[in-house]
Amino acid sequence: MSYLDELNPRQREAVEHRDGPLLIIAGAGAGKTRVIAHRILHLIKTGVEPSSILAITFTNKAAQEMRNRVSNLLSDVTELPFISTFHSLGVRILRDNATRAGLSPRFTIFDRGDSIRAIKQATKIAGFDPKNFEPPKILGAISRQKGEGVTADEFAERASDFFPRVVSRVWDAYEKILTEEKALDFDDLLLKTALLLKKETGVREAYQTQWKYLHIDEYQDTNRVQYDIARLLAEAHRNIAVVGDVDQNIYQWRGASMKNIMGFEKDWPNAKVVTLQENYRSTQTILDAANRVIEKNKHRREKTLFTKNSGGEKIDLFAGFDEAHEAQFVAEKSRELIAGGAEPKEIAVLFRANFQSRALEEAFMGADIPYQVIGVRFFERKEVKDIISYVRAALSESDTADFARIINVPTRGIGKVTLLKILAKQESGITLGTRTKIAAFRALLARIKKKLETEPLSIALKFVLTESGLEKALKDGDGEDEERLLNIRELISFSTRYNGIERREALEQFLADAALQSDQDELKEEKNAVRLMTVHAAKGLEFDTVFITGLEDGLFPHARLYADKITEEESEEERRLFYVALTRARKKLFLSYAGARSVFGSRQVNLPSEFIFDIPENLLEADIYQSTNGTNVYE
């Protein structure tokens, strides 16, 4: 078992623990993915069947990295354990047990855009104006309830105040739309899985028998329904190993509960606890700063990160006159680093709020430095969704949303009034010429369906592109249309990975994967460019050099709009978010803030963030930068 020699003592302790509950507190950069992969290897080497092992993480990217690690370690094993995201696991369980769950086996998965569109429609059906009740806000309220394991009927019973009653009525209409379109949204994939496992003893016991060893990554990010799924799968054998870090819990605003990891030993008596504190990523200077920042939080498990890496450079601190000056500093420093041999893709610029990217993008464009804004999902691009809508509309006559989306893509001269008549099944009043166009469109969908059922997926998607007229329309368009056409071709290239799978399964897997992509799951190959992203989007990533911008009181830590002050819980989450930002850096950190900034159209003067003062002065170094207008700013 020479593979155990690759681990430090604490990692090895976690890997060698076989039976019974295990809690691994893994600090940033402490090698948690290695530990999970080696633990799976060790279980198999000591006699556990690979098919008895389940590993769950949060993003497709993380799941793929885990599969690759395990596959490399198990080169002599023909069968791999099931490694999946929570949502993909839900898709598998629900498709396998669709009848018992009261679902169509070929249910559609609504992405966020689909859900917002349906919520807008449901708001109107419920008798409210979407302009007065924003669909994203209502969807967020429904999502939070589903994440807590609450159904629409349960919510309706206790909705007493005005807004909850509005949500309840919209939710009821939304559920009817989902049923009509044979669809589930993201939250349903988890909620309906948990309800199925609770109610159907035979289903639950079958999966408990199948997966005797359960691993969950990023356990601090689980919500109530994910917690329930894990508990239901693991309760028979109690071989549950969870990995997480309270200090990196930054998603409470979308339902992640710290109680799950903080209360693990209460939920699972006699659990073994292993704390990983040795960091393999950052310099000691960066870790010293991070340790001092996070130790101010009260609700956490005590740990102090250390490394055998060198001490490293001091952390640069820069005060800009305004956001434009700050952005110029970041761009010029990036230029210097690249000129000195740094790879652009190893530089990240992090910010607390999306609006901050505008000034930064302007500065990078002005300096002619390659950059890439992370967070725009490939599968959310209009042209990609159009192709997927063609596929879904061709496969299901009841899918009116996708039918409506692409009946005029590209333009076919079918107006909105005509579309409403089609959806209302009142086509007799439509002119003969328009009925001919509609018939041609339906014939196109029929040909696409035949291709999907008889040809490999990539061939069928090429057929969609050409026969729909999209390829010609985009070729005849402008430069942006050329980029859109390239994105569709990239989608077709991506689809070749499903060509060796049975056609029906390939289609289901393709549509599920497309719907379940996350912010970090960019399909296109990453450019060699400086990364610009929010701190939330940076979680799980690492870079040689990191700029943390906008460190101003009210921005980072973020002040909630219309709130007199943030709560202690919110304050601690902001501090954890800054801790996550600090620990993304391997070698060098730059911190910056602007003395004045335009926010929502008004100019405001800023004080430096309290987080800056949490870092010992001996770790910081002032930066001076002369902007293009000749202004010198000192800190």
XYZ file of C-alpha atoms in Angstrom:
635
model
C 0.000 0.000 0.000
C 2.642 2.481 -1.107
C -0.068 5.003 -2.006
C -0.478 5.687 1.721
C 3.082 7.003 1.844
C 1.988 9.926 -0.351
C -0.157 11.271 2.481
C 0.662 13.317 5.569
C -0.260 11.756 8.967
C -3.693 13.447 9.231
C -4.615 12.637 5.634
C -3.576 9.029 6.164
C -5.687 8.824 9.323
C -8.759 9.874 7.331
C -8.000 7.482 4.470
C -7.460 4.444 6.706
C -10.676 4.918 8.685
C -12.988 2.358 7.121
C -16.281 1.750 8.918
C -18.506 4.205 10.752
C -19.104 7.951 10.364
C -16.150 10.211 9.569
C -15.924 14.007 9.635
C -12.936 15.518 7.815
C -12.414 19.219 8.578
C -10.306 20.266 5.586
C -8.813 23.750 5.547
C -8.294 25.602 2.274
C -5.621 23.944 0.130
C -5.285 21.001 2.520
C -5.701 18.323 -0.159
C -9.295 17.234 0.450
C -9.785 15.923 -3.099
C -6.666 13.796 -2.704
C -7.979 12.434 0.584
C -11.369 11.466 -0.869
C -9.747 9.839 -3.925
C -7.230 7.913 -1.809
C -9.937 6.892 0.649
C -11.955 5.401 -2.229
C -8.803 3.635 -3.471
C -8.103 2.268 0.021
C -11.645 0.949 0.419
C -11.368 -0.929 -2.870
C -7.895 -2.246 -2.061
C -9.236 -3.583 1.239
C -12.094 -5.506 -0.345
C -14.980 -3.082 -0.922
C -16.681 -3.405 -4.313
C -16.424 -0.191 -6.393
C -20.177 -0.374 -7.056
C -20.765 -0.080 -3.287
C -19.154 3.365 -3.147
C -20.894 6.691 -3.799
C -19.181 10.098 -3.844
C -21.177 13.334 -4.113
C -19.916 16.849 -4.743
C -21.465 20.127 -5.888
C -20.302 21.071 -9.388
C -19.840 19.021 -12.545
C -16.280 20.327 -12.703
C -15.499 19.031 -9.206
C -17.169 15.693 -9.970
C -15.134 15.308 -13.158
C -11.905 16.127 -11.325
C -12.788 13.509 -8.726
C -13.516 10.919 -11.446
C -10.189 11.650 -13.107
C -8.288 11.325 -9.828
C -9.988 8.065 -8.903
C -9.626 6.695 -12.438
C -5.877 7.407 -12.410
C -5.492 5.717 -9.027
C -7.602 2.713 -10.104
C -5.969 2.052 -13.454
C -6.210 -1.712 -12.880
C -9.934 -1.659 -11.976
C -12.552 -1.989 -14.725
C -15.471 -0.567 -12.723
C -15.458 2.864 -11.076
C -17.561 4.036 -8.118
C -20.520 6.318 -8.823
C -19.246 9.901 -8.567
C -21.821 12.595 -9.088
C -23.249 15.962 -8.124
C -26.296 16.034 -5.871
C -28.473 17.154 -8.770
C -27.198 14.459 -11.152
C -27.774 11.861 -8.445
C -31.340 13.143 -8.157
C -31.826 12.817 -11.918
C -30.617 9.208 -11.823
C -32.808 8.182 -8.887
C -35.905 9.905 -10.264
C -35.501 8.522 -13.786
C -34.959 5.015 -12.401
C -38.070 5.313 -10.231
C -40.185 7.710 -12.272
C -43.438 5.765 -11.886
C -43.178 5.621 -8.098
C -42.291 9.329 -8.037
C -45.313 10.129 -10.199
C -43.161 11.440 -13.049
C -42.601 10.863 -16.738
C -39.323 8.938 -17.201
C -38.324 11.534 -19.813
C -39.023 14.609 -17.738
C -37.498 17.896 -18.861
C -35.210 19.839 -16.522
C -35.901 23.568 -16.289
C -32.786 25.722 -15.956
C -33.023 29.091 -14.196
C -34.094 30.887 -17.372
C -36.891 28.372 -17.958
C -38.024 28.721 -14.343
C -38.114 32.520 -14.420
C -40.140 32.406 -17.637
C -42.591 29.956 -16.038
C -42.799 31.999 -12.817
C -43.631 35.100 -14.869
C -46.422 33.156 -16.566
C -47.602 31.744 -13.228
C -47.668 35.227 -11.689
C -50.086 36.370 -14.391
C -52.224 33.222 -13.983
C -52.376 33.900 -10.222
C -53.736 37.380 -10.965
C -50.655 39.462 -10.178
C -48.530 41.806 -12.274
C -44.923 40.524 -12.786
C -43.809 44.174 -12.728
C -44.985 44.446 -9.106
C -43.781 40.997 -8.028
C -40.397 40.279 -9.599
C -40.203 36.669 -10.908
C -36.586 36.141 -9.694
C -37.590 37.180 -6.180
C -40.590 34.824 -6.138
C -38.498 32.019 -7.628
C -35.883 32.631 -4.916
C -38.537 32.331 -2.204
C -39.856 29.079 -3.685
C -36.329 27.731 -4.134
C -35.466 28.446 -0.506
C -38.575 26.591 0.679
C -37.888 23.585 -1.553
C -34.323 23.539 -0.231
C -35.781 23.284 3.266
C -37.843 20.276 2.162
C -41.134 22.193 2.067
C -43.770 21.388 -0.588
C -46.216 23.862 -2.144
C -49.129 22.423 -0.106
C -47.192 22.639 3.171
C -46.201 26.225 2.435
C -49.802 27.178 1.581
C -51.023 25.922 4.958
C -48.820 28.338 6.892
C -48.715 31.324 4.504
C -50.421 34.035 6.571
C -48.779 37.344 5.609
C -49.348 39.134 2.300
C -46.149 38.253 0.414
C -46.113 34.562 1.450
C -49.727 34.315 0.229
C -48.660 35.814 -3.116
C -45.806 33.314 -3.317
C -48.166 30.460 -2.468
C -50.629 31.337 -5.257
C -47.830 31.769 -7.799
C -46.194 28.548 -6.625
C -49.445 26.650 -7.159
C -49.703 27.949 -10.752
C -45.986 27.259 -11.287
C -46.430 23.628 -10.238
C -49.257 23.246 -12.747
C -47.007 24.597 -15.519
C -44.242 22.168 -14.539
C -46.731 19.282 -14.597
C -48.153 20.294 -17.980
C -44.693 20.496 -19.491
C -43.535 17.286 -17.771
C -40.691 19.245 -16.203
C -38.788 19.574 -12.941
C -36.735 22.557 -11.826
C -33.338 22.326 -10.119
C -34.828 22.228 -6.642
C -37.328 19.517 -7.584
C -34.440 17.213 -8.486
C -33.458 17.260 -4.819
C -36.826 17.705 -3.103
C -38.590 14.951 -5.044
C -35.610 12.632 -4.516
C -35.728 13.204 -0.753
C -39.509 12.706 -0.656
C -39.207 9.511 -2.709
C -36.528 8.087 -0.391
C -38.622 8.972 2.680
C -41.908 7.526 1.431
C -40.819 4.507 -0.602
C -39.156 2.039 1.761
C -38.277 -0.365 -1.065
C -36.550 2.345 -3.100
C -34.623 3.606 -0.078
C -33.471 0.144 0.956
C -32.400 -0.703 -2.598
C -30.037 2.278 -2.712
C -28.810 1.629 0.830
C -27.933 -1.905 -0.266
C -26.267 -0.634 -3.430
C -24.172 2.158 -1.839
C -22.723 1.031 1.475
C -20.023 3.738 1.614
C -21.029 7.369 1.091
C -18.697 10.367 0.632
C -19.871 13.979 0.526
C -17.598 16.856 -0.455
C -18.184 20.499 0.606
C -20.534 19.344 3.358
C -20.695 22.866 4.781
C -22.624 23.894 1.638
C -25.437 21.347 1.984
C -28.982 22.565 2.562
C -31.719 20.733 4.445
C -32.896 18.558 1.562
C -29.334 17.529 0.624
C -28.744 16.700 4.283
C -31.877 14.523 4.217
C -30.779 12.667 1.069
C -27.368 11.916 2.605
C -28.909 10.753 5.886
C -31.474 8.534 4.177
C -28.853 6.846 1.992
C -26.365 6.321 4.841
C -28.547 5.423 7.833
C -28.505 1.648 7.234
C -24.720 1.140 7.276
C -23.574 4.450 8.855
C -20.507 4.526 6.594
C -20.743 8.217 5.809
C -17.608 10.320 5.313
C -18.103 14.064 4.898
C -15.478 16.651 4.036
C -15.909 20.343 4.667
C -14.778 23.570 6.271
C -17.051 25.877 8.258
C -14.712 28.756 7.380
C -15.639 28.347 3.713
C -19.416 28.349 4.198
C -20.399 31.264 1.922
C -23.789 30.174 0.581
C -26.137 30.637 3.541
C -28.055 33.174 1.444
C -29.152 30.339 -0.833
C -29.922 27.820 1.874
C -26.596 26.218 2.848
C -26.722 25.384 6.541
C -23.665 25.391 8.803
C -25.713 23.330 11.254
C -25.173 20.249 9.101
C -21.410 20.187 9.589
C -21.394 21.724 13.079
C -23.897 19.108 14.269
C -22.378 16.088 12.496
C -21.164 14.410 15.702
C -24.618 14.789 17.258
C -26.277 13.313 14.163
C -23.767 10.489 13.987
C -22.616 9.486 17.504
C -19.090 8.062 17.841
C -18.021 9.754 14.613
C -14.297 10.037 14.017
C -13.069 13.608 13.423
C -9.878 14.405 11.496
C -8.678 17.973 10.953
C -6.466 18.780 7.953
C -4.476 21.976 8.612
C -1.417 21.608 6.397
C -1.859 23.790 3.309
C -0.190 22.824 0.021
C -1.248 25.902 -1.953
C -0.227 29.209 -0.424
C 2.761 30.931 1.141
C 2.906 31.297 4.930
C 2.405 35.067 4.561
C -0.950 34.507 2.852
C -1.952 31.903 5.441
C -0.963 34.161 8.350
C -3.240 36.861 6.965
C -6.087 34.398 6.411
C -5.738 32.897 9.904
C -5.851 36.325 11.548
C -8.927 37.330 9.563
C -11.000 34.225 10.228
C -10.139 33.810 13.919
C -12.504 36.732 14.667
C -15.511 34.554 13.782
C -17.194 32.920 16.762
C -19.152 30.172 14.989
C -16.446 27.883 13.662
C -14.233 24.887 14.435
C -10.815 25.927 15.638
C -7.942 25.338 13.242
C -4.829 27.170 12.049
C -3.477 26.662 8.549
C 0.257 26.180 8.093
C 2.529 25.250 5.222
C 6.004 23.992 4.477
C 6.132 26.429 1.561
C 8.338 29.517 1.774
C 7.295 32.608 3.706
C 6.510 34.449 0.479
C 6.172 38.087 -0.513
C 4.290 40.664 1.497
C 0.721 41.521 0.546
C 0.470 44.695 -1.544
C -2.148 47.258 -0.478
C -3.299 49.987 -2.850
C -5.693 52.893 -2.320
C -7.162 54.283 -5.518
C -8.665 57.738 -5.963
C -11.776 56.158 -7.512
C -12.843 52.899 -9.180
C -11.252 53.896 -12.506
C -7.919 54.566 -10.811
C -8.135 51.278 -8.905
C -8.910 49.421 -12.148
C -5.979 51.073 -13.944
C -3.690 49.903 -11.140
C -4.944 46.318 -11.418
C -4.551 46.318 -15.217
C -1.055 47.830 -15.186
C 0.153 45.488 -12.427
C -1.214 42.581 -14.458
C 0.693 43.863 -17.490
C 3.907 43.989 -15.436
C 3.377 40.442 -14.181
C 2.728 39.122 -17.696
C 5.787 40.980 -19.035
C 7.779 39.300 -16.268
C 6.737 35.845 -17.465
C 3.454 35.220 -15.621
C 0.756 33.316 -17.493
C -2.343 35.552 -17.821
C -4.624 32.657 -16.775
C -2.735 32.429 -13.472
C -3.905 35.928 -12.513
C -7.359 36.438 -10.992
C -9.160 39.670 -10.183
C -11.882 39.148 -7.585
C -14.726 41.464 -6.627
C -17.676 41.319 -4.243
C -20.421 42.556 -6.591
C -20.930 42.042 -10.310
C -21.237 45.756 -11.095
C -17.540 46.197 -10.215
C -16.510 44.359 -13.370
C -17.414 47.305 -15.639
C -14.502 49.555 -14.596
C -12.113 46.595 -14.553
C -13.111 45.424 -18.037
C -12.707 48.970 -19.343
C -9.185 49.180 -17.910
C -8.167 45.786 -19.309
C -9.547 46.649 -22.737
C -7.761 50.013 -22.666
C -4.495 48.325 -21.732
C -5.034 45.622 -24.394
C -4.609 42.840 -21.822
C -6.471 39.561 -22.529
C -9.158 38.908 -19.927
C -12.124 36.591 -19.416
C -15.145 37.247 -17.227
C -16.090 34.001 -15.478
C -19.699 33.371 -14.595
C -21.507 33.517 -17.950
C -22.644 29.936 -18.406
C -22.091 28.417 -21.822
C -25.457 26.688 -21.735
C -27.210 29.949 -20.849
C -26.184 31.585 -24.138
C -29.187 32.261 -26.355
C -27.939 30.400 -29.416
C -27.070 27.308 -27.365
C -30.463 27.334 -25.660
C -32.116 27.683 -29.091
C -30.526 24.428 -30.315
C -31.474 22.640 -27.096
C -35.029 23.960 -27.426
C -35.244 22.465 -30.924
C -34.255 19.105 -29.441
C -36.749 19.316 -26.564
C -39.603 20.572 -28.751
C -38.990 17.773 -31.265
C -39.038 15.118 -28.556
C -42.172 16.279 -26.741
C -45.373 17.675 -28.235
C -46.409 18.879 -24.780
C -43.314 21.113 -24.493
C -45.054 24.370 -25.418
C -42.337 26.588 -23.924
C -39.605 25.322 -26.244
C -42.031 25.261 -29.178
C -42.827 28.928 -28.544
C -39.159 29.806 -28.115
C -37.987 28.553 -31.503
C -40.978 28.758 -33.821
C -39.578 32.097 -35.023
C -35.839 31.280 -34.693
C -34.760 32.095 -37.308
C -37.604 34.384 -38.417
C -40.444 32.540 -40.158
C -43.035 35.317 -40.220
C -45.166 33.808 -37.454
C -46.330 36.614 -35.150
C -47.159 36.677 -31.442
C -50.924 36.707 -32.029
C -50.611 33.619 -34.244
C -48.474 31.902 -31.618
C -51.103 32.561 -28.941
C -53.738 30.996 -31.190
C -51.516 27.933 -31.721
C -50.987 27.503 -27.970
C -54.716 27.958 -27.360
C -55.460 25.346 -30.071
C -57.441 27.884 -32.122
C -55.684 27.498 -35.460
C -58.860 27.557 -37.540
C -58.789 31.339 -37.547
C -55.270 31.521 -38.960
C -54.762 32.393 -42.636
C -53.886 29.655 -45.104
C -50.429 31.087 -45.809
C -49.546 31.154 -42.102
C -50.959 27.644 -41.557
C -48.626 26.456 -44.311
C -45.658 27.955 -42.414
C -46.779 26.296 -39.190
C -47.150 22.941 -40.934
C -43.631 23.281 -42.372
C -42.278 24.019 -38.905
C -43.994 20.970 -37.416
C -42.655 18.849 -40.279
C -39.171 20.138 -39.433
C -39.613 19.061 -35.789
C -40.753 15.619 -36.970
C -37.619 15.255 -39.123
C -35.453 16.350 -36.203
C -37.142 13.780 -33.945
C -36.421 11.038 -36.477
C -32.765 12.094 -36.665
C -32.479 12.109 -32.878
C -33.921 8.576 -32.745
C -31.816 7.128 -35.563
C -28.490 9.024 -35.682
C -25.692 9.759 -33.215
C -26.417 12.919 -31.216
C -23.720 15.050 -32.874
C -25.082 14.215 -36.353
C -28.621 15.071 -35.228
C -27.464 18.445 -33.834
C -25.733 19.270 -37.117
C -29.041 18.503 -38.806
C -30.827 20.915 -36.439
C -28.320 23.659 -37.198
C -28.623 23.372 -40.979
C -32.272 22.369 -41.462
C -33.605 24.984 -39.050
C -31.991 27.730 -41.101
C -29.932 28.920 -38.127
C -26.598 28.248 -39.791
C -27.465 30.338 -42.844
C -28.935 33.154 -40.737
C -25.839 33.371 -38.534
C -23.447 33.127 -41.489
C -25.210 36.089 -43.077
C -25.054 38.102 -39.846
C -22.454 40.292 -38.145
C -19.369 39.512 -36.046
C -21.466 38.636 -33.002
C -23.447 36.167 -35.119
C -20.180 34.537 -36.129
C -19.346 34.085 -32.448
C -22.809 32.585 -31.899
C -22.260 30.121 -34.733
C -18.918 29.117 -33.205
C -20.695 28.486 -29.890
C -23.219 26.178 -31.582
C -20.406 24.298 -33.307
C -18.695 23.969 -29.934
C -21.934 22.478 -28.583
C -21.913 19.937 -31.412
C -18.285 19.060 -30.631
C -19.230 18.638 -26.972
C -22.088 16.292 -27.939
C -19.705 13.776 -29.538
C -18.939 12.439 -26.052
C -22.450 10.902 -26.053
C -22.108 9.178 -29.446
C -21.151 5.803 -28.000
C -24.159 5.663 -25.673
C -27.564 4.161 -26.476
C -29.542 6.943 -28.212
C -32.311 7.464 -25.681
C -29.884 7.439 -22.765
C -27.538 9.771 -24.668
C -30.333 12.291 -25.201
C -31.411 12.199 -21.559
C -27.843 12.563 -20.326
C -27.065 15.392 -22.760
C -30.157 17.387 -21.769
C -29.509 16.783 -18.063
C -25.860 17.839 -18.334
C -26.844 20.964 -20.264
C -29.370 21.954 -17.612
C -27.114 21.245 -14.630
C -24.028 23.228 -15.595
C -22.805 25.679 -12.936
C -20.873 28.941 -13.077
C -17.516 27.160 -13.089
C -18.567 24.524 -15.610
C -17.582 26.505 -18.694
C -17.663 24.218 -21.721
C -15.312 26.124 -23.989
C -11.623 25.695 -23.441
C -10.352 28.421 -21.179
C -8.445 31.228 -22.821
C -4.993 32.207 -21.622
C -6.385 35.395 -20.133
C -6.660 37.153 -16.777
C -9.740 35.908 -14.917
C -12.292 38.426 -13.658
C -14.934 37.020 -11.307
C -16.876 37.413 -8.091
C -15.428 35.842 -4.952
C -18.355 33.409 -4.906
C -17.451 32.213 -8.422
C -13.799 31.751 -7.355
C -14.604 29.184 -4.666
C -12.699 25.976 -5.385
C -10.217 27.687 -7.720
C -6.627 28.805 -7.178
C -4.192 31.153 -8.934
C -0.589 32.262 -8.598
C -1.626 35.908 -8.209
C -4.910 37.256 -6.863
C -6.206 40.835 -6.745
C -9.018 41.432 -4.239
C -10.657 44.710 -5.222
C -13.277 47.024 -3.746
C -12.230 46.529 -0.124
C -14.449 49.334 1.134
C -16.806 49.567 4.063
C -20.287 48.797 2.729
C -19.021 46.939 -0.332
C -16.777 44.274 1.204
C -18.069 43.552 3.805
C -21.253 44.093 1.877
C -24.015 46.213 3.398
C -27.493 44.989 2.585
C -29.711 47.536 0.847
C -32.286 49.170 3.149
C -30.784 47.512 6.234
C -29.539 49.646 9.127
C -26.790 47.123 9.786
C -25.956 43.552 8.929
C -26.561 40.813 11.473
C -23.784 38.911 13.230
C -24.580 35.898 11.024
C -24.253 38.017 7.867
C -21.079 39.646 9.187
C -19.449 36.274 9.792
C -20.405 35.081 6.321
C -18.787 38.197 4.789
C -15.629 37.457 6.789
C -15.666 33.861 5.533
C -16.036 35.191 1.997
C -12.930 37.348 2.435
C -11.106 34.325 3.866
C -12.032 32.339 0.753
C -10.729 35.198 -1.428
C -7.394 35.315 0.412
C -6.840 31.569 0.191
C -7.299 31.471 -3.609
C -3.736 32.846 -3.966
C -0.666 30.647 -4.205
C 2.151 33.209 -4.327
C 1.056 36.832 -4.370
C -1.877 38.905 -3.084
C -2.895 42.455 -3.971
C -5.587 44.224 -1.943
C -7.158 47.448 -3.188
C -9.942 49.919 -2.525
C -11.250 53.167 -4.007
C -11.638 56.373 -2.004
C -14.703 57.234 -4.084
C -16.985 55.028 -6.157
C -20.134 55.399 -8.234
C -22.784 53.023 -6.923
C -26.261 52.935 -8.478
C -25.687 56.294 -10.138
C -24.500 58.231 -7.096
C -20.951 59.127 -6.084
C -19.972 58.064 -2.588
C -16.851 58.512 -0.488
C -15.603 55.290 1.115
C -13.742 54.177 4.190
C -11.374 51.197 3.891
C -12.836 47.806 4.754
C -12.470 46.595 8.330
C -10.938 43.442 6.865
C -7.802 45.356 5.885
C -7.228 46.288 9.534
C -7.534 42.636 10.579
C -4.296 41.828 8.731
C -1.101 42.513 10.737
C 0.827 45.520 9.408
C 4.038 43.517 9.087
C 2.373 41.405 6.367
C 1.383 44.443 4.260
C 3.303 46.645 1.858
C 2.008 49.965 0.498
C 1.740 50.340 -3.268
C 2.158 53.564 -5.220
C 0.783 53.951 -8.710
C 0.696 56.993 -10.992
C -2.409 56.914 -13.130
C -2.727 58.178 -16.687
C -4.012 61.511 -15.354
C -0.898 61.931 -13.230
C -2.513 61.327 -9.852
C -0.347 59.692 -7.174
C -2.108 57.846 -4.404
C -0.380 56.590 -1.287
C -1.497 54.272 1.452
